[in-house]
Amino acid sequence: MAHNQVEGYAQRKLFASYWSTQAVTVALDKGDVFKSNFRVNAHNRVEAYCKIDGVPVDILINGIQSQNRAVEGDIVAIKVEPLSSWTKMKGTIESSRHPAVEDNNNSLAGVSESNNENCRRKKKSDANMQCVCNTNGQPFPEKGLHNINDIDGNNQFEVDHSTACSSSSERREVETAVEKLCTMVSSLPAKRPTGRVVAIIEKSPRRKAIVGFLRIKQWLFSKESFKKDTKKAKSLLSSSKLEYIQLIPTDPKYPKMMVPVKTLPNGISKRLEDSDLTLEMELVAAEIVEWNEEYDIPCAHVVHVFGRGGEVESQIAAILFQNAVDSSDFPPEAMACIPRVPWRIPEDEFRHRRDLRNLCVFTIDPSTASDLDDALSVERLSNGIYRVGVHIADVSYFVLPHTALDVDAQIRSTSVYLLRRKLPMLPPLLSDNLGSLSPGVERLAFSIIWDINLGGEVLDRWIGRTVVQSCCKLSYEHAQEIIDGTLNVEGLNDNCPQLHGRFTWSDVITSVQSLHEISGVLKEKRFKNGALSLETPKTVFLFDEDGIPYDSVLSGRTKSNFLVEEFMLLANRTAAEVITRAYPSSALLRRHPEPKLSKLREFEAFCSKQGLQLDTSTSGQLNQSLECIRHELKNDSVLFHVLMNYATRPMQLATYFCSGDVTDAAGNNDWGHYALAVPLYTHFTSPLRRYPDIIVHRTLAATLEAEEMLNLNAGERSFKRFFTGLSFDKKEVEDAFDVQKALSDAAMKHAVPCTEILGGVAAHCNERKLASRYVKDATDKLYMWLLLRNKEVFLSEARVLGLGPKFMSIYVAKLAIERRIYYDEVEGLTAEWLEFTSTLVLSYSPNNRSHKRGTASKFKPIEEAAMVTFPDISGDSGKSESDSSNHADIQPAVFPLVLHLLSTVPVALHPIGGDDGPLDIGARLYMASYFC
């Protein structure tokens, strides 16, 4: 629809016109513009950033005009501005200009993570066409199979060839532009590159699901004025005030929006006509339909109403909606793909699998878990060698390629956890029953078995499909008691899990102890090889019978958690190595890029100010530095948690990718995992809750089948492990026609996706994994908000993370959250900022505004910055908001308050919003003052 004029909008253009698709394509190929993901600063919406592959710092898109109507999550084309427009990097001291850098950089351009990785992908319009691949990732067309990119009618996971680098010379232009920009950035570390949006290449799906509140008071006021004053009515009609109401998004990264009244759903429209002010309490979702050059905010239509903003179910429904999480029942077509119960393993499977029912196999999981993906076993051989087995639920046996069950699993991609419940990726009949490695029942598995010595060296390994039977389901608590020696054969009680089969508790206890010993050796070896750990305690909520949180505690992981983790990491690494050997261009892997250099510098500077030595040259050196700091701060665990929280900021997200899609400028692979310090990694161990693991299982199955076919054709007496053994002859595999033929046939049979399709699958899985993370973060915030709402006041100590003339950033260790406290333009509050010493002095004098310029209306009440208690000089403790709460251990600070970086300060936390606006958790200083 077309935007009509709204009062206050000028009809001149506020924004530049977008470049044409053809102009953008040419500019991308030549290296004149960058393609990147548009990310908005949640604390300041006029600041946005764009990441460019190969460039160590993000590009700042500063100001509404430069952002040019882009919103969070859009894929945009940006043009880097001349050096004279670059800004000072935060936290740096600007140095003189580098003589080698010219001011004019109009030819600068580059490729984003999307451009480099996806330039070989092609859009597909045929929903009935899929392809499987040979060993080099080349497609074999196969009709009647489903393409994941066509599930919902759009191709958001692929890039058209028209936007690709069309020649080697054009690719070189792009690489030269990136190199030039990198040179300028490294030469001028105090400067932040800036840019502007010239086109939106792909609109974010979040544009269709902006959650917020309607603001109707102004509309109702205008309506009443219309009724009473005919002259004013004409003015209102001409200004179209009655045609629009405003929507305020709950996410501060999105702009305010205007909603045409005539497009409102009938229920809202009727309540609006009835002047129902409670309409402002309703949480709604809207879709951005238009944002023209003449208007400073977009036009949107309401598409969903969730209910009152203060109700838990309304908030959860909104969280799921805005992250496009499917919470509906599984379709009948998908359910029809699952065998009926009771179900037994077909006899034919025993002939094609290794029977491991004679092994002492058991699971270690959270006590409430029902989807048991993984199990462990261990046997002690001679000469101090252990045979360790990781057994993973063989979900790919049930989820066959291109079936309705497979398509539904692709769409969901991951299970989503909401603290009090989960939304499974697979139907519970499969995830909690037939596929789960439950104790006492025969189950199909994919197993990796290693022979490991006491030095943590893998001497041999075997990979294959198996039949297992778990003898018991241990919780992490049970396993920890065994490790600690508090649970032994003599100390068994009714709380211990039931044993199944012929194994005794002595067998289980001995196995756990052996696995703990081996895992410790593997962990030590892994960190010696350069691994990085940023382990911090997590907030755990305690719920009453009605499911309402009444308290929270910080909980860290235990040795039993690390035991399981170590063997899962080894299994994932092994699977990655094997599938990459067999299918080097079509293996689904997981990589973790190096940290953002600018953020890493900030962390180094932060530690340096505290007199702490930090070496960030490699992941291993960073880990060693943090361990030394941990020892130095052994008497200040809160400060160490603050530092670990800071250390996570430079880290980038790990992502799935297709091995044939990711190379660096020199054509070398860029597949490594920074934190794990390994060259290859994937996900293999959780196929009941992650779709990528199912893809990896299929690729492993194809690899095993190719290996078996090669051995049958060769007729050799001893089985030759071309891909699954410890050694690998790459040249023998690449040059042998029979090997390539076997791999291609096996890929066809097991529907291993070709390079271009697998790239789309990886992109979708990344998007869904990120959405599940957003859901978890939003749900955690919701329950923290509920916890605070049920308390009159929540007092705690906090550490100061950042200071400035207008606000401070604090870290509340008790809740493991960061918050800001703003103190500029507050009634009676004087903030003196001493920049040279990074010192803040806050003084309080009621009714004193002489230190500020401007009108009285600009000043905020003291209650927004501080909860002030007024002591009674007669001996009474004084009056304050916290009288009814028992916080004797938290004493208020007094004015004048002098603060430095990492100072400890008392704060009061409180819930914000609900029925009257977006949910948030506010923080104020907890102060005492004799001024009344």
PDB file of C-alpha atoms in Angstrom, residues 151-331:
ATOM      1  CA  ILE A 151       9.974 -25.561   1.883  1.00  0.00           C
ATOM      2  CA  ASP A 152       8.250 -22.222   2.443  1.00  0.00           C
ATOM      3  CA  GLY A 153       8.402 -20.836  -1.045  1.00  0.00           C
ATOM      4  CA  ASN A 154      11.485 -18.663  -0.683  1.00  0.00           C
ATOM      5  CA  ASN A 155      15.138 -19.212  -1.375  1.00  0.00           C
ATOM      6  CA  GLN A 156      16.639 -17.334   1.530  1.00  0.00           C
ATOM      7  CA  PHE A 157      19.516 -19.792   1.847  1.00  0.00           C
ATOM      8  CA  GLU A 158      21.011 -19.412  -1.621  1.00  0.00           C
ATOM      9  CA  VAL A 159      22.498 -16.593  -3.683  1.00  0.00           C
ATOM     10  CA  ASP A 160      21.865 -16.237  -7.378  1.00  0.00           C
ATOM     11  CA  HIS A 161      24.781 -16.679  -9.773  1.00  0.00           C
ATOM     12  CA  SER A 162      24.046 -13.165 -11.010  1.00  0.00           C
ATOM     13  CA  THR A 163      25.511 -11.815  -7.753  1.00  0.00           C
ATOM     14  CA  ALA A 164      28.543 -14.059  -7.934  1.00  0.00           C
ATOM     15  CA  CYS A 165      32.055 -13.204  -8.953  1.00  0.00           C
ATOM     16  CA  SER A 166      31.832 -13.890 -12.677  1.00  0.00           C
ATOM     17  CA  SER A 167      35.532 -13.977 -13.555  1.00  0.00           C
ATOM     18  CA  SER A 168      38.897 -14.483 -11.964  1.00  0.00           C
ATOM     19  CA  SER A 169      39.806 -10.840 -12.625  1.00  0.00           C
ATOM     20  CA  GLU A 170      36.674  -9.642 -10.814  1.00  0.00           C
ATOM     21  CA  ARG A 171      37.403 -11.962  -7.907  1.00  0.00           C
ATOM     22  CA  ARG A 172      40.869 -10.486  -7.748  1.00  0.00           C
ATOM     23  CA  GLU A 173      39.383  -6.975  -7.657  1.00  0.00           C
ATOM     24  CA  VAL A 174      37.295  -7.975  -4.648  1.00  0.00           C
ATOM     25  CA  GLU A 175      40.286  -9.550  -2.900  1.00  0.00           C
ATOM     26  CA  THR A 176      42.400  -6.443  -3.597  1.00  0.00           C
ATOM     27  CA  ALA A 177      39.723  -4.191  -2.121  1.00  0.00           C
ATOM     28  CA  VAL A 178      39.523  -6.310   1.049  1.00  0.00           C
ATOM     29  CA  GLU A 179      43.315  -6.351   1.333  1.00  0.00           C
ATOM     30  CA  LYS A 180      43.462  -2.572   0.911  1.00  0.00           C
ATOM     31  CA  LEU A 181      40.835  -2.046   3.583  1.00  0.00           C
ATOM     32  CA  CYS A 182      42.692  -4.414   5.929  1.00  0.00           C
ATOM     33  CA  THR A 183      45.902  -2.460   5.373  1.00  0.00           C
ATOM     34  CA  MET A 184      44.183   0.810   6.234  1.00  0.00           C
ATOM     35  CA  VAL A 185      42.547  -0.657   9.342  1.00  0.00           C
ATOM     36  CA  SER A 186      45.785  -2.147  10.645  1.00  0.00           C
ATOM     37  CA  SER A 187      47.690   1.061   9.887  1.00  0.00           C
ATOM     38  CA  LEU A 188      45.139   3.166  11.767  1.00  0.00           C
ATOM     39  CA  PRO A 189      44.010   1.093  14.768  1.00  0.00           C
ATOM     40  CA  ALA A 190      42.476   4.181  16.403  1.00  0.00           C
ATOM     41  CA  LYS A 191      40.063   4.672  13.483  1.00  0.00           C
ATOM     42  CA  ARG A 192      36.734   2.918  12.974  1.00  0.00           C
ATOM     43  CA  PRO A 193      35.720   2.448   9.301  1.00  0.00           C
ATOM     44  CA  THR A 194      32.299   3.861   8.492  1.00  0.00           C
ATOM     45  CA  GLY A 195      29.908   3.142   5.678  1.00  0.00           C
ATOM     46  CA  ARG A 196      26.392   3.638   4.350  1.00  0.00           C
ATOM     47  CA  VAL A 197      23.695   1.314   3.067  1.00  0.00           C
ATOM     48  CA  VAL A 198      23.106   1.620  -0.668  1.00  0.00           C
ATOM     49  CA  ALA A 199      20.686  -1.302  -1.097  1.00  0.00           C
ATOM     50  CA  ILE A 200      18.903  -4.056   0.768  1.00  0.00           C
ATOM     51  CA  ILE A 201      19.790  -7.333  -0.920  1.00  0.00           C
ATOM     52  CA  GLU A 202      17.653  -9.580   1.249  1.00  0.00           C
ATOM     53  CA  LYS A 203      15.066  -8.472   3.785  1.00  0.00           C
ATOM     54  CA  SER A 204      15.236 -10.069   7.216  1.00  0.00           C
ATOM     55  CA  PRO A 205      12.473 -12.577   8.035  1.00  0.00           C
ATOM     56  CA  ARG A 206      12.093 -10.703  11.330  1.00  0.00           C
ATOM     57  CA  ARG A 207      10.415  -7.865   9.388  1.00  0.00           C
ATOM     58  CA  LYS A 208       7.335 -10.101   9.369  1.00  0.00           C
ATOM     59  CA  ALA A 209       7.296 -10.636  13.142  1.00  0.00           C
ATOM     60  CA  ILE A 210       7.976  -7.376  15.007  1.00  0.00           C
ATOM     61  CA  VAL A 211       6.503  -7.744  18.497  1.00  0.00           C
ATOM     62  CA  GLY A 212       5.381  -4.633  20.349  1.00  0.00           C
ATOM     63  CA  PHE A 213       2.637  -2.536  21.933  1.00  0.00           C
ATOM     64  CA  LEU A 214       0.138  -0.182  20.280  1.00  0.00           C
ATOM     65  CA  ARG A 215      -0.041   3.390  21.566  1.00  0.00           C
ATOM     66  CA  ILE A 216      -3.589   4.713  21.165  1.00  0.00           C
ATOM     67  CA  LYS A 217      -3.918   7.582  23.662  1.00  0.00           C
ATOM     68  CA  GLN A 218      -2.906  10.178  21.060  1.00  0.00           C
ATOM     69  CA  TRP A 219      -5.349   8.670  18.582  1.00  0.00           C
ATOM     70  CA  LEU A 220      -8.192   8.780  21.136  1.00  0.00           C
ATOM     71  CA  PHE A 221      -7.342  12.382  22.002  1.00  0.00           C
ATOM     72  CA  SER A 222      -7.463  13.294  18.316  1.00  0.00           C
ATOM     73  CA  LYS A 223     -10.773  11.474  17.940  1.00  0.00           C
ATOM     74  CA  GLU A 224     -12.346  13.415  20.825  1.00  0.00           C
ATOM     75  CA  SER A 225     -11.020  16.683  19.404  1.00  0.00           C
ATOM     76  CA  PHE A 226     -12.569  15.721  16.076  1.00  0.00           C
ATOM     77  CA  LYS A 227     -15.978  15.348  17.700  1.00  0.00           C
ATOM     78  CA  LYS A 228     -15.837  18.623  19.626  1.00  0.00           C
ATOM     79  CA  ASP A 229     -14.236  21.051  17.201  1.00  0.00           C
ATOM     80  CA  THR A 230     -15.233  21.183  13.535  1.00  0.00           C
ATOM     81  CA  LYS A 231     -12.405  23.572  12.664  1.00  0.00           C
ATOM     82  CA  LYS A 232      -9.875  21.300  14.353  1.00  0.00           C
ATOM     83  CA  ALA A 233     -11.516  18.314  12.642  1.00  0.00           C
ATOM     84  CA  LYS A 234     -10.550  19.673   9.231  1.00  0.00           C
ATOM     85  CA  SER A 235      -6.987  20.125  10.441  1.00  0.00           C
ATOM     86  CA  LEU A 236      -6.913  16.576  11.778  1.00  0.00           C
ATOM     87  CA  LEU A 237      -8.258  15.183   8.542  1.00  0.00           C
ATOM     88  CA  SER A 238      -5.630  16.987   6.535  1.00  0.00           C
ATOM     89  CA  SER A 239      -2.868  15.760   8.835  1.00  0.00           C
ATOM     90  CA  SER A 240      -4.224  12.191   8.814  1.00  0.00           C
ATOM     91  CA  LYS A 241      -3.812  11.883  12.589  1.00  0.00           C
ATOM     92  CA  LEU A 242      -6.870   9.663  12.677  1.00  0.00           C
ATOM     93  CA  GLU A 243      -5.489   7.333  10.031  1.00  0.00           C
ATOM     94  CA  TYR A 244      -2.535   5.928  11.997  1.00  0.00           C
ATOM     95  CA  ILE A 245      -1.636   4.661  15.448  1.00  0.00           C
ATOM     96  CA  GLN A 246       1.871   4.031  16.679  1.00  0.00           C
ATOM     97  CA  LEU A 247       3.514   0.688  17.461  1.00  0.00           C
ATOM     98  CA  ILE A 248       6.466   0.531  19.884  1.00  0.00           C
ATOM     99  CA  PRO A 249       8.589  -2.633  19.374  1.00  0.00           C
ATOM    100  CA  THR A 250       9.714  -4.549  22.451  1.00  0.00           C
ATOM    101  CA  ASP A 251      13.142  -4.972  20.857  1.00  0.00           C
ATOM    102  CA  PRO A 252      14.974  -1.619  20.947  1.00  0.00           C
ATOM    103  CA  LYS A 253      16.896  -2.539  17.796  1.00  0.00           C
ATOM    104  CA  TYR A 254      13.758  -1.901  15.707  1.00  0.00           C
ATOM    105  CA  PRO A 255      12.253   1.521  14.913  1.00  0.00           C
ATOM    106  CA  LYS A 256       8.850   2.791  15.971  1.00  0.00           C
ATOM    107  CA  MET A 257       6.180   2.118  13.348  1.00  0.00           C
ATOM    108  CA  MET A 258       2.930   3.613  12.096  1.00  0.00           C
ATOM    109  CA  VAL A 259      -0.026   1.253  11.711  1.00  0.00           C
ATOM    110  CA  PRO A 260      -2.912   2.317   9.439  1.00  0.00           C
ATOM    111  CA  VAL A 261      -6.125   2.129  11.448  1.00  0.00           C
ATOM    112  CA  LYS A 262      -8.083   0.675   8.516  1.00  0.00           C
ATOM    113  CA  THR A 263      -5.735  -2.361   8.420  1.00  0.00           C
ATOM    114  CA  LEU A 264      -6.260  -3.337  12.077  1.00  0.00           C
ATOM    115  CA  PRO A 265      -7.839  -6.739  12.823  1.00  0.00           C
ATOM    116  CA  ASN A 266     -11.546  -6.519  13.573  1.00  0.00           C
ATOM    117  CA  GLY A 267     -11.140  -7.231  17.286  1.00  0.00           C
ATOM    118  CA  ILE A 268      -8.618  -4.442  17.791  1.00  0.00           C
ATOM    119  CA  SER A 269     -10.541  -2.070  15.546  1.00  0.00           C
ATOM    120  CA  LYS A 270     -13.718  -2.496  17.602  1.00  0.00           C
ATOM    121  CA  ARG A 271     -11.870  -1.958  20.893  1.00  0.00           C
ATOM    122  CA  LEU A 272     -10.268   1.142  19.428  1.00  0.00           C
ATOM    123  CA  GLU A 273     -13.675   2.521  18.457  1.00  0.00           C
ATOM    124  CA  ASP A 274     -14.868   1.763  22.011  1.00  0.00           C
ATOM    125  CA  SER A 275     -11.944   3.793  23.417  1.00  0.00           C
ATOM    126  CA  ASP A 276     -10.656   0.723  25.265  1.00  0.00           C
ATOM    127  CA  LEU A 277      -7.394   1.877  26.858  1.00  0.00           C
ATOM    128  CA  THR A 278      -6.507  -1.692  27.892  1.00  0.00           C
ATOM    129  CA  LEU A 279      -5.641  -2.187  24.230  1.00  0.00           C
ATOM    130  CA  GLU A 280      -2.262  -0.655  25.089  1.00  0.00           C
ATOM    131  CA  MET A 281      -1.600  -3.649  27.362  1.00  0.00           C
ATOM    132  CA  GLU A 282      -1.928  -6.152  24.509  1.00  0.00           C
ATOM    133  CA  LEU A 283       1.199  -7.671  23.057  1.00  0.00           C
ATOM    134  CA  VAL A 284       0.912  -7.763  19.264  1.00  0.00           C
ATOM    135  CA  ALA A 285       3.021  -8.709  16.256  1.00  0.00           C
ATOM    136  CA  ALA A 286       3.293  -6.582  13.135  1.00  0.00           C
ATOM    137  CA  GLU A 287       4.824  -6.860   9.689  1.00  0.00           C
ATOM    138  CA  ILE A 288       6.740  -4.021   8.064  1.00  0.00           C
ATOM    139  CA  VAL A 289       5.006  -3.547   4.715  1.00  0.00           C
ATOM    140  CA  GLU A 290       6.636  -0.368   3.446  1.00  0.00           C
ATOM    141  CA  TRP A 291       9.263   2.236   4.215  1.00  0.00           C
ATOM    142  CA  ASN A 292       9.385   4.991   1.643  1.00  0.00           C
ATOM    143  CA  GLU A 293      12.143   7.534   1.167  1.00  0.00           C
ATOM    144  CA  GLU A 294       9.942  10.370   2.467  1.00  0.00           C
ATOM    145  CA  TYR A 295       9.220   8.939   5.923  1.00  0.00           C
ATOM    146  CA  ASP A 296      11.410   8.520   8.973  1.00  0.00           C
ATOM    147  CA  ILE A 297       9.596   5.410  10.261  1.00  0.00           C
ATOM    148  CA  PRO A 298       8.071   2.434   8.439  1.00  0.00           C
ATOM    149  CA  CYS A 299       4.457   1.493   7.878  1.00  0.00           C
ATOM    150  CA  ALA A 300       3.327  -1.820   9.434  1.00  0.00           C
ATOM    151  CA  HIS A 301       0.263  -4.061   9.681  1.00  0.00           C
ATOM    152  CA  VAL A 302      -0.757  -5.957  12.825  1.00  0.00           C
ATOM    153  CA  VAL A 303      -0.742  -9.682  12.065  1.00  0.00           C
ATOM    154  CA  HIS A 304      -1.188 -11.324  15.471  1.00  0.00           C
ATOM    155  CA  VAL A 305      -2.458 -10.568  18.994  1.00  0.00           C
ATOM    156  CA  PHE A 306      -0.922 -12.580  21.858  1.00  0.00           C
ATOM    157  CA  GLY A 307      -2.689 -11.263  24.958  1.00  0.00           C
ATOM    158  CA  ARG A 308      -1.740  -9.163  27.972  1.00  0.00           C
ATOM    159  CA  GLY A 309       1.938  -8.281  28.130  1.00  0.00           C
ATOM    160  CA  GLY A 310       2.175  -9.160  31.810  1.00  0.00           C
ATOM    161  CA  GLU A 311       1.118 -12.786  31.311  1.00  0.00           C
ATOM    162  CA  VAL A 312       3.706 -15.541  30.926  1.00  0.00           C
ATOM    163  CA  GLU A 313       1.928 -17.430  28.162  1.00  0.00           C
ATOM    164  CA  SER A 314       1.509 -14.272  26.083  1.00  0.00           C
ATOM    165  CA  GLN A 315       5.204 -13.516  26.396  1.00  0.00           C
ATOM    166  CA  ILE A 316       6.269 -17.063  25.499  1.00  0.00           C
ATOM    167  CA  ALA A 317       3.923 -17.095  22.491  1.00  0.00           C
ATOM    168  CA  ALA A 318       5.456 -13.798  21.341  1.00  0.00           C
ATOM    169  CA  ILE A 319       9.018 -15.096  21.819  1.00  0.00           C
ATOM    170  CA  LEU A 320       8.272 -18.154  19.691  1.00  0.00           C
ATOM    171  CA  PHE A 321       6.465 -16.124  17.035  1.00  0.00           C
ATOM    172  CA  GLN A 322       9.187 -13.532  16.534  1.00  0.00           C
ATOM    173  CA  ASN A 323      11.795 -16.294  16.234  1.00  0.00           C
ATOM    174  CA  ALA A 324       9.653 -18.348  13.832  1.00  0.00           C
ATOM    175  CA  VAL A 325       9.744 -21.396  16.110  1.00  0.00           C
ATOM    176  CA  ASP A 326       7.206 -24.039  15.164  1.00  0.00           C
ATOM    177  CA  SER A 327       5.279 -25.099  18.269  1.00  0.00           C
ATOM    178  CA  SER A 328       2.500 -26.893  16.390  1.00  0.00           C
ATOM    179  CA  ASP A 329       1.783 -30.608  16.548  1.00  0.00           C
ATOM    180  CA  PHE A 330       3.645 -32.893  14.197  1.00  0.00           C
ATOM    181  CA  PRO A 331       1.705 -33.459  10.954  1.00  0.00           C
TER     182      PRO A 331
END
